[in-house]
Amino acid sequence: MDELVTRLSTAAHIDRAKAAAAVKTILVFLDREAPPAAVKELVDAMPGAAPVLDEGRAEAAESPGYAGFGAMAAYHALTAAGLSGGEVQVVTRELLAYSRERVGEETTGRIVGAVPGLEAFI
């Protein structure tokens, strides 16, 4: 996770805490919206991602959720975590690039294809 957090922090010009919050938010969102096998493959390929996802699931269970559908729900969650619209785009684009590097185009494509509006970030 440290490598990804550093990458997102650098690319989006945000601090590491915001980058880490963004990763957690995106993982929880994908866990709910994308094909389980594809998300598991991605989480397994990201060192340290499983405990972050578990923590995010626990936090999400206690919150009312965010308005919107598909990628817009994730956008609202990320802006609630303190990211601007431009930062959301950079973070999402970088995380998807990281996903392609780790699990390949096919798995990343299954994830992106399952979430309405997510392809706009590629």
CSV table of C-alpha atoms in Angstrom, one decimal:
chain,number,residue,atom,x,y,z
A,1,MET,CA,0.0,0.0,0.0
A,2,ASP,CA,2.9,2.3,0.7
A,3,GLU,CA,4.0,2.3,-2.9
A,4,LEU,CA,0.4,3.1,-4.1
A,5,VAL,CA,-0.2,5.8,-1.5
A,6,THR,CA,3.1,7.5,-2.5
A,7,ARG,CA,2.2,7.3,-6.1
A,8,LEU,CA,-1.2,8.8,-5.6
A,9,SER,CA,0.1,11.5,-3.3
A,10,THR,CA,2.8,12.5,-5.8
A,11,ALA,CA,0.5,12.4,-8.9
A,12,ALA,CA,-2.4,14.3,-7.3
A,13,HIS,CA,-0.2,16.7,-5.1
A,14,ILE,CA,-2.0,15.6,-2.0
A,15,ASP,CA,-0.7,14.6,1.4
A,16,ARG,CA,-0.3,10.9,2.2
A,17,ALA,CA,-3.3,10.9,4.6
A,18,LYS,CA,-5.6,12.0,1.8
A,19,ALA,CA,-4.1,9.5,-0.6
A,20,ALA,CA,-4.5,6.7,2.0
A,21,ALA,CA,-8.1,7.7,2.6
A,22,ALA,CA,-8.7,7.7,-1.2
A,23,VAL,CA,-7.4,4.2,-1.5
A,24,LYS,CA,-9.5,2.9,1.3
A,25,THR,CA,-12.6,4.7,-0.1
A,26,ILE,CA,-12.0,3.3,-3.6
A,27,LEU,CA,-11.4,-0.2,-2.4
A,28,VAL,CA,-14.6,-0.2,-0.4
A,29,PHE,CA,-16.5,1.1,-3.3
A,30,LEU,CA,-15.1,-1.5,-5.7
A,31,ASP,CA,-15.8,-4.2,-3.1
A,32,ARG,CA,-19.5,-3.2,-3.3
A,33,GLU,CA,-19.9,-2.5,-7.0
A,34,ALA,CA,-17.4,-4.5,-9.0
A,35,PRO,CA,-17.2,-8.3,-9.6
A,36,PRO,CA,-16.0,-10.0,-6.4
A,37,ALA,CA,-13.4,-12.2,-8.1
A,38,ALA,CA,-11.8,-9.2,-9.9
A,39,VAL,CA,-11.7,-7.2,-6.7
A,40,LYS,CA,-10.2,-10.1,-4.8
A,41,GLU,CA,-7.5,-10.5,-7.5
A,42,LEU,CA,-6.7,-6.7,-7.2
A,43,VAL,CA,-6.6,-6.7,-3.4
A,44,ASP,CA,-4.5,-9.8,-3.4
A,45,ALA,CA,-2.0,-8.1,-5.8
A,46,MET,CA,-1.8,-5.0,-3.6
A,47,PRO,CA,0.5,-5.6,-0.6
A,48,GLY,CA,-1.3,-4.4,2.5
A,49,ALA,CA,-4.7,-3.8,0.8
A,50,ALA,CA,-6.7,-6.6,2.6
A,51,PRO,CA,-6.5,-5.0,6.1
A,52,VAL,CA,-7.3,-1.5,4.6
A,53,LEU,CA,-10.3,-3.0,2.9
A,54,ASP,CA,-11.4,-4.7,6.1
A,55,GLU,CA,-11.1,-1.4,8.0
A,56,GLY,CA,-13.0,0.4,5.3
A,57,ARG,CA,-15.8,-2.2,5.3
A,58,ALA,CA,-16.2,-1.7,9.1
A,59,GLU,CA,-16.3,2.1,8.8
A,60,ALA,CA,-18.8,1.8,5.9
A,61,ALA,CA,-21.1,-0.4,7.9
A,62,GLU,CA,-21.4,2.4,10.4
A,63,SER,CA,-22.1,5.2,7.9
A,64,PRO,CA,-25.3,6.0,6.0
A,65,GLY,CA,-23.5,5.9,2.6
A,66,TYR,CA,-23.3,8.5,-0.1
A,67,ALA,CA,-25.9,9.7,-2.7
A,68,GLY,CA,-25.5,8.8,-6.3
A,69,PHE,CA,-25.1,5.8,-8.5
A,70,GLY,CA,-22.0,4.1,-9.9
A,71,ALA,CA,-18.9,6.3,-10.1
A,72,MET,CA,-20.9,9.3,-8.8
A,73,ALA,CA,-21.3,7.6,-5.4
A,74,ALA,CA,-17.6,7.1,-5.2
A,75,TYR,CA,-17.0,10.7,-6.3
A,76,HIS,CA,-19.1,11.9,-3.4
A,77,ALA,CA,-17.3,9.6,-1.0
A,78,LEU,CA,-13.9,10.9,-2.2
A,79,THR,CA,-14.9,14.6,-2.0
A,80,ALA,CA,-16.2,13.9,1.5
A,81,ALA,CA,-12.7,12.6,2.3
A,82,GLY,CA,-11.4,16.0,1.4
A,83,LEU,CA,-10.4,15.6,-2.3
A,84,SER,CA,-11.2,18.2,-4.9
A,85,GLY,CA,-12.8,17.1,-8.2
A,86,GLY,CA,-9.5,17.3,-10.0
A,87,GLU,CA,-7.8,15.3,-7.3
A,88,VAL,CA,-10.5,12.6,-7.6
A,89,GLN,CA,-9.8,12.3,-11.3
A,90,VAL,CA,-6.0,12.0,-10.8
A,91,VAL,CA,-6.3,9.5,-7.9
A,92,THR,CA,-8.8,7.3,-9.8
A,93,ARG,CA,-6.8,7.4,-13.0
A,94,GLU,CA,-3.6,6.4,-11.1
A,95,LEU,CA,-5.3,3.7,-9.1
A,96,LEU,CA,-6.6,2.1,-12.3
A,97,ALA,CA,-3.2,2.4,-14.0
A,98,TYR,CA,-1.8,0.7,-10.9
A,99,SER,CA,-4.4,-2.0,-11.2
A,100,ARG,CA,-3.5,-2.6,-14.9
A,101,GLU,CA,0.1,-3.0,-13.9
A,102,ARG,CA,-0.7,-5.4,-11.1
A,103,VAL,CA,-3.5,-7.6,-12.4
A,104,GLY,CA,-3.6,-6.7,-16.1
A,105,GLU,CA,-6.0,-5.1,-18.6
A,106,GLU,CA,-8.6,-7.9,-18.5
A,107,THR,CA,-9.2,-7.8,-14.7
A,108,THR,CA,-9.1,-4.1,-14.6
A,109,GLY,CA,-11.5,-4.0,-17.6
A,110,ARG,CA,-14.0,-6.2,-15.7
A,111,ILE,CA,-13.8,-3.8,-12.7
A,112,VAL,CA,-14.3,-0.7,-14.8
A,113,GLY,CA,-17.0,-2.3,-17.0
A,114,ALA,CA,-19.1,-3.2,-14.0
A,115,VAL,CA,-19.2,0.4,-12.6
A,116,PRO,CA,-21.4,2.9,-14.5
A,117,GLY,CA,-19.4,6.0,-15.2
A,118,LEU,CA,-16.0,4.7,-14.1
A,119,GLU,CA,-14.7,4.5,-17.7
A,120,ALA,CA,-14.7,8.3,-17.8
A,121,PHE,CA,-11.7,8.3,-15.5
A,122,ILE,CA,-9.5,6.2,-17.8
